[in-house]
Amino acid sequence: MDRTKRVLILSLMPVFLTVIFIMNFVVPAVIKLDKLNKEVKQEKLAYIETKSQLDAFNTNSRLYKNITELRQKLGDFDVRVPAEDDLSILLIDLEKFAESFNIKVTGFNSKSETEKEIIDPKKEKPKSTNSVRKKPAPSPLYTISLEISAVGYYNDILNFINTLENYGRKVVISSVKVEDYKEDKNTSNPRVQITINCEAYKFDSQVLNELPKTSGK
Amino acid sequence: MKTININLIDDQTKESNKSKIEILTDDSDINPKVKFASIIIVISVCIVFAISFGVWSISSFMLQKTGKELADLQSAHKKVTLELSKATVIHKNLQKEKKILETKLLAQNMINSSLLPWHKVLIDISKAVPKDIKITEISKVTQVRNSNQRSILTSKGKILSKKTKDNSLKTISFFILNLNENASPDSNLEKSTVKKLDFDEKENVYNFEITSNLKSFETKSATLQ
């Protein structure tokens, strides 16, 4: 081989070596870097999105504040409107009140609980239209109609009613019937027989948890 | 015979006088174009190699740096995602609780609006009722008019006076007057009217039905002031 060819071959050797270096090291490194940059960009976007979602939940503190205010407003609602009917406890307390005012509870009738639609008293009731009215969602509030009969002197009965009104559990009286007690007809100071129609309430929170979620707020 | 004397040894020594380096660098026998091209190629390759090496070095450095950045981002994202899932659960629970509490508050308002101070009402009636009148039943009716809820009390009873009919009518009028005019400012009843008045011939008594408006708590407190 003459020297010219040898020189040419020798000068082409670094070319091959450089090409091999570029192909095996530089190009893969650049491709990998590009891929990594894309991944970083995607990750950054995902991070920002998640962070903004998390920031949106900073309303949780506001929500918690609202809940605290509501709890304060409600006070001992759970005592006044319990989750169970607890009529046995009511009956025991009624007897205690009656004994303390020297009156006699002669009757106690309770009807089965009925669901009561909760309506904001400040809002006007929607007028019923001819179109088919949408069935209201189940209400967590139930009323238990009670009829309490008692015999005693009028003033004692007034005190009994007063105690019933201030009782821990909400008892809403709807009507009071008063009549002479038949057995005291011939006495100078007759007792009266009173029949109190009232309603006790129960609030079942489970009903709200079981309600299907409505779309939108 | 003629002898030709050739000194070969002398020539060899002349050639061997050229050093190896001289032989290698002696490019007199190389084509100058090839020589130039090879120089250009070698220089270009050197430049390309240097650039590629630089690119590779920077890429390797950046790869390390970006890799670390990516790992940091991934761990931060994982942390944020965990916090988000926690916050979501808390938010859901809080919203559920808020809904329950709001419903409870609404229920409380509704129950409170239907409350009536029966003890006071009965005292008011017993103060106003004349001797000859006997109240037999008192019931409450809630009316909604122009988005205002008001309670109306219906009192049923009988006039026990068995004298003349005129006297009986007077008695009921006195009762109404007592309720409307002579009542104390903290009375719970107002605008009482006779709704029904029947004479029961069997018992020889008048049965009556009167209605009274119940003062709302706001009106009552304003009157007291």
CSV table of C-alpha atoms in Angstrom, one decimal, chain B:
chain,number,residue,atom,x,y,z
B,1,MET,CA,40.4,-7.8,-19.2
B,2,LYS,CA,39.1,-4.7,-18.0
B,3,THR,CA,37.8,-4.6,-14.4
B,4,ILE,CA,35.0,-2.3,-13.4
B,5,ASN,CA,35.2,-1.5,-9.8
B,6,ILE,CA,31.8,-0.6,-8.2
B,7,ASN,CA,31.7,0.5,-4.7
B,8,LEU,CA,28.4,-0.6,-3.3
B,9,ILE,CA,29.2,-0.3,0.3
B,10,ASP,CA,29.8,3.4,0.1
B,11,ASP,CA,26.2,4.0,-1.3
B,12,GLN,CA,24.6,2.0,1.5
B,13,THR,CA,26.3,4.1,4.1
B,14,LYS,CA,25.0,7.1,2.3
B,15,GLU,CA,21.4,5.9,2.4
B,16,SER,CA,21.7,4.8,6.0
B,17,ASN,CA,22.7,8.3,6.9
B,18,LYS,CA,19.0,9.3,6.6
B,19,SER,CA,17.3,9.0,10.1
B,20,LYS,CA,14.0,7.2,10.6
B,21,ILE,CA,12.2,10.4,11.4
B,22,GLU,CA,13.4,11.9,8.2
B,23,ILE,CA,12.0,8.9,6.4
B,24,LEU,CA,8.6,9.2,8.2
B,25,THR,CA,8.3,12.9,7.7
B,26,ASP,CA,9.4,12.7,4.2
B,27,ASP,CA,6.2,13.3,2.4
B,28,SER,CA,7.6,14.1,-0.9
B,29,ASP,CA,6.0,11.0,-2.3
B,30,ILE,CA,2.5,11.8,-0.9
B,31,ASN,CA,0.1,13.5,-3.2
B,32,PRO,CA,-0.3,17.1,-2.0
B,33,LYS,CA,-4.1,17.1,-2.5
B,34,VAL,CA,-4.5,14.0,-0.4
B,35,LYS,CA,-2.1,15.5,2.2
B,36,PHE,CA,-4.2,18.7,2.4
B,37,ALA,CA,-7.5,16.8,2.5
B,38,SER,CA,-6.3,14.5,5.3
B,39,ILE,CA,-5.1,17.6,7.3
B,40,ILE,CA,-8.6,19.2,6.8
B,41,ILE,CA,-10.3,16.0,7.8
B,42,VAL,CA,-8.2,15.5,10.9
B,43,ILE,CA,-8.7,19.1,12.0
B,44,SER,CA,-12.5,18.9,11.4
B,45,VAL,CA,-12.8,15.7,13.2
B,46,CYS,CA,-10.9,17.2,16.1
B,47,ILE,CA,-13.3,20.1,16.2
B,48,VAL,CA,-16.4,17.8,15.9
B,49,PHE,CA,-15.0,15.5,18.6
B,50,ALA,CA,-14.3,18.4,20.9
B,51,ILE,CA,-17.9,19.8,20.4
B,52,SER,CA,-19.4,16.3,20.8
B,53,PHE,CA,-17.4,15.7,23.9
B,54,GLY,CA,-18.6,19.1,25.2
B,55,VAL,CA,-22.2,18.2,24.3
B,56,TRP,CA,-21.9,14.8,26.0
B,57,SER,CA,-20.3,16.3,29.1
B,58,ILE,CA,-23.1,19.0,29.4
B,59,SER,CA,-25.8,16.4,28.7
B,60,SER,CA,-24.4,14.0,31.3
B,61,PHE,CA,-24.2,16.9,33.8
B,62,MET,CA,-27.7,18.0,32.9
B,63,LEU,CA,-29.0,14.4,33.1
B,64,GLN,CA,-27.8,14.1,36.6
B,65,LYS,CA,-29.2,17.5,37.6
B,66,THR,CA,-32.6,16.9,35.8
B,67,GLY,CA,-32.8,13.4,37.2
B,68,LYS,CA,-32.4,14.8,40.7
B,69,GLU,CA,-34.9,17.6,40.0
B,70,LEU,CA,-37.4,15.0,38.7
B,71,ALA,CA,-36.9,12.8,41.8
B,72,ASP,CA,-37.5,15.8,44.0
B,73,LEU,CA,-40.5,16.8,42.1
B,74,GLN,CA,-41.9,13.3,42.2
B,75,SER,CA,-41.5,13.1,46.0
B,76,ALA,CA,-43.0,16.5,46.4
B,77,HIS,CA,-45.9,15.5,44.1
B,78,LYS,CA,-46.4,12.3,46.1
B,79,LYS,CA,-46.5,14.3,49.3
B,80,VAL,CA,-49.0,16.8,47.8
B,81,THR,CA,-51.1,14.0,46.4
B,82,LEU,CA,-51.2,12.3,49.9
B,83,GLU,CA,-52.2,15.6,51.4
B,84,LEU,CA,-54.8,16.1,48.7
B,85,SER,CA,-56.4,12.8,49.4
B,86,LYS,CA,-56.5,13.5,53.1
B,87,ALA,CA,-57.9,17.0,52.5
B,88,THR,CA,-60.5,15.5,50.1
B,89,VAL,CA,-61.7,13.0,52.8
B,90,ILE,CA,-61.8,15.8,55.4
B,91,HIS,CA,-63.7,18.1,53.0
B,92,LYS,CA,-66.2,15.4,52.2
B,93,ASN,CA,-66.8,14.7,55.9
B,94,LEU,CA,-67.0,18.4,56.7
B,95,GLN,CA,-69.5,18.9,54.0
B,96,LYS,CA,-71.6,16.0,55.1
B,97,GLU,CA,-71.5,17.3,58.7
B,98,LYS,CA,-72.4,20.8,57.5
B,99,LYS,CA,-75.4,19.5,55.5
B,100,ILE,CA,-76.6,17.6,58.6
B,101,LEU,CA,-76.1,20.7,60.9
B,102,GLU,CA,-77.9,23.0,58.4
B,103,THR,CA,-80.8,20.6,58.2
B,104,LYS,CA,-80.9,20.4,62.0
B,105,LEU,CA,-80.8,24.2,62.2
B,106,LEU,CA,-83.7,24.4,59.8
B,107,ALA,CA,-85.6,21.8,61.8
B,108,GLN,CA,-84.9,23.7,65.0
B,109,ASN,CA,-86.2,27.0,63.4
B,110,MET,CA,-89.3,25.2,62.2
B,111,ILE,CA,-90.0,23.7,65.6
B,112,ASN,CA,-89.3,26.9,67.4
B,113,SER,CA,-91.6,28.8,65.0
B,114,SER,CA,-94.4,26.4,66.0
B,115,LEU,CA,-93.8,26.8,69.7
B,116,LEU,CA,-96.4,28.5,71.8
B,117,PRO,CA,-96.0,29.6,75.4
B,118,TRP,CA,-98.9,27.6,76.5
B,119,HIS,CA,-98.4,28.2,80.2
B,120,LYS,CA,-98.5,32.0,79.7
B,121,VAL,CA,-101.5,31.7,77.3
B,122,LEU,CA,-103.5,29.7,79.7
B,123,ILE,CA,-102.7,32.2,82.5
B,124,ASP,CA,-103.8,35.1,80.1
B,125,ILE,CA,-107.1,33.3,79.4
B,126,SER,CA,-107.7,32.4,83.0
B,127,LYS,CA,-107.2,36.1,83.9
B,128,ALA,CA,-109.6,37.2,81.3
B,129,VAL,CA,-112.3,34.6,81.6
B,130,PRO,CA,-115.4,35.7,83.5
B,131,LYS,CA,-116.9,33.5,86.2
B,132,ASP,CA,-119.8,32.2,84.2
B,133,ILE,CA,-117.6,31.0,81.3
B,134,LYS,CA,-116.1,27.6,81.1
B,135,ILE,CA,-113.3,26.9,78.6
B,136,THR,CA,-113.4,23.4,77.3
B,137,GLU,CA,-110.8,23.3,74.6
B,138,ILE,CA,-108.0,25.4,73.4
B,139,SER,CA,-106.2,24.6,70.2
B,140,LYS,CA,-103.6,26.2,68.0
B,141,VAL,CA,-103.7,26.6,64.3
B,142,THR,CA,-100.8,27.9,62.2
B,143,GLN,CA,-101.6,30.1,59.2
B,144,VAL,CA,-99.2,31.1,56.5
B,145,ARG,CA,-100.1,34.4,54.8
B,146,ASN,CA,-97.8,36.4,52.6
B,147,SER,CA,-94.9,34.3,53.7
B,148,ASN,CA,-95.6,35.2,57.3
B,149,GLN,CA,-96.4,32.4,59.6
B,150,ARG,CA,-98.8,33.2,62.5
B,151,SER,CA,-100.5,31.2,65.1
B,152,ILE,CA,-104.2,31.4,65.9
B,153,LEU,CA,-105.7,30.1,69.1
B,154,THR,CA,-109.2,28.8,69.0
B,155,SER,CA,-110.9,28.6,72.4
B,156,LYS,CA,-114.1,26.6,72.7
B,157,GLY,CA,-116.3,26.8,75.8
B,158,LYS,CA,-119.7,27.4,77.2
B,159,ILE,CA,-121.5,30.1,79.1
B,160,LEU,CA,-122.8,28.6,82.3
B,161,SER,CA,-125.2,31.5,83.1
B,162,LYS,CA,-128.7,30.2,82.9
B,163,LYS,CA,-130.4,33.5,83.3
B,164,THR,CA,-131.4,35.4,80.2
B,165,LYS,CA,-129.8,35.1,76.8
B,166,ASP,CA,-128.8,38.8,76.9
B,167,ASN,CA,-126.7,38.2,80.0
B,168,SER,CA,-125.0,35.4,78.3
B,169,LEU,CA,-124.1,37.5,75.3
B,170,LYS,CA,-122.8,40.2,77.7
B,171,THR,CA,-120.6,37.6,79.4
B,172,ILE,CA,-119.0,36.6,76.2
B,173,SER,CA,-118.5,40.2,75.2
B,174,PHE,CA,-116.8,40.9,78.5
B,175,PHE,CA,-114.6,38.0,77.9
B,176,ILE,CA,-113.6,39.3,74.5
B,177,LEU,CA,-113.1,42.8,75.9
B,178,ASN,CA,-111.0,41.4,78.7
B,179,LEU,CA,-108.8,39.7,76.2
B,180,ASN,CA,-108.5,42.6,73.8
B,181,GLU,CA,-108.6,45.7,76.0
B,182,ASN,CA,-107.9,44.9,79.6
B,183,ALA,CA,-105.1,42.5,78.9
B,184,SER,CA,-101.6,43.4,80.3
B,185,PRO,CA,-99.0,44.6,77.8
B,186,ASP,CA,-97.1,41.3,78.2
B,187,SER,CA,-100.3,39.4,77.2
B,188,ASN,CA,-99.8,36.9,74.4
B,189,LEU,CA,-103.2,37.2,72.8
B,190,GLU,CA,-104.6,40.0,70.6
B,191,LYS,CA,-107.5,40.6,68.2
B,192,SER,CA,-109.8,38.1,69.8
B,193,THR,CA,-113.1,37.6,68.0
B,194,VAL,CA,-116.2,35.5,68.4
B,195,LYS,CA,-116.4,32.9,65.6
B,196,LYS,CA,-119.3,30.9,66.7
B,197,LEU,CA,-122.1,31.2,69.2
B,198,ASP,CA,-124.8,28.5,69.4
B,199,PHE,CA,-127.5,28.0,72.0
B,200,ASP,CA,-127.7,24.4,73.1
B,201,GLU,CA,-131.3,23.8,74.1
B,202,LYS,CA,-130.6,20.5,75.6
B,203,GLU,CA,-128.1,21.8,78.2
B,204,ASN,CA,-129.6,25.3,78.1
B,205,VAL,CA,-126.2,26.9,77.6
B,206,TYR,CA,-124.4,28.9,74.9
B,207,ASN,CA,-121.5,27.1,73.2
B,208,PHE,CA,-119.0,29.5,71.8
B,209,GLU,CA,-115.8,29.5,69.8
B,210,ILE,CA,-113.5,32.5,69.8
B,211,THR,CA,-110.2,33.0,67.9
B,212,SER,CA,-107.3,35.0,69.1
B,213,ASN,CA,-104.2,36.0,67.3
B,214,LEU,CA,-101.0,35.1,69.0
B,215,LYS,CA,-98.5,37.9,69.3
B,216,SER,CA,-95.2,37.1,67.7
B,217,PHE,CA,-92.2,37.4,69.9
B,218,GLU,CA,-90.9,40.4,67.9
B,219,THR,CA,-94.2,42.3,68.3
B,220,LYS,CA,-94.4,41.5,71.9
B,221,SER,CA,-90.9,42.7,72.7
B,222,ALA,CA,-91.6,45.9,70.8
B,223,THR,CA,-94.8,46.5,72.8
B,224,LEU,CA,-92.9,46.0,76.0
B,225,GLN,CA,-90.3,48.5,75.1
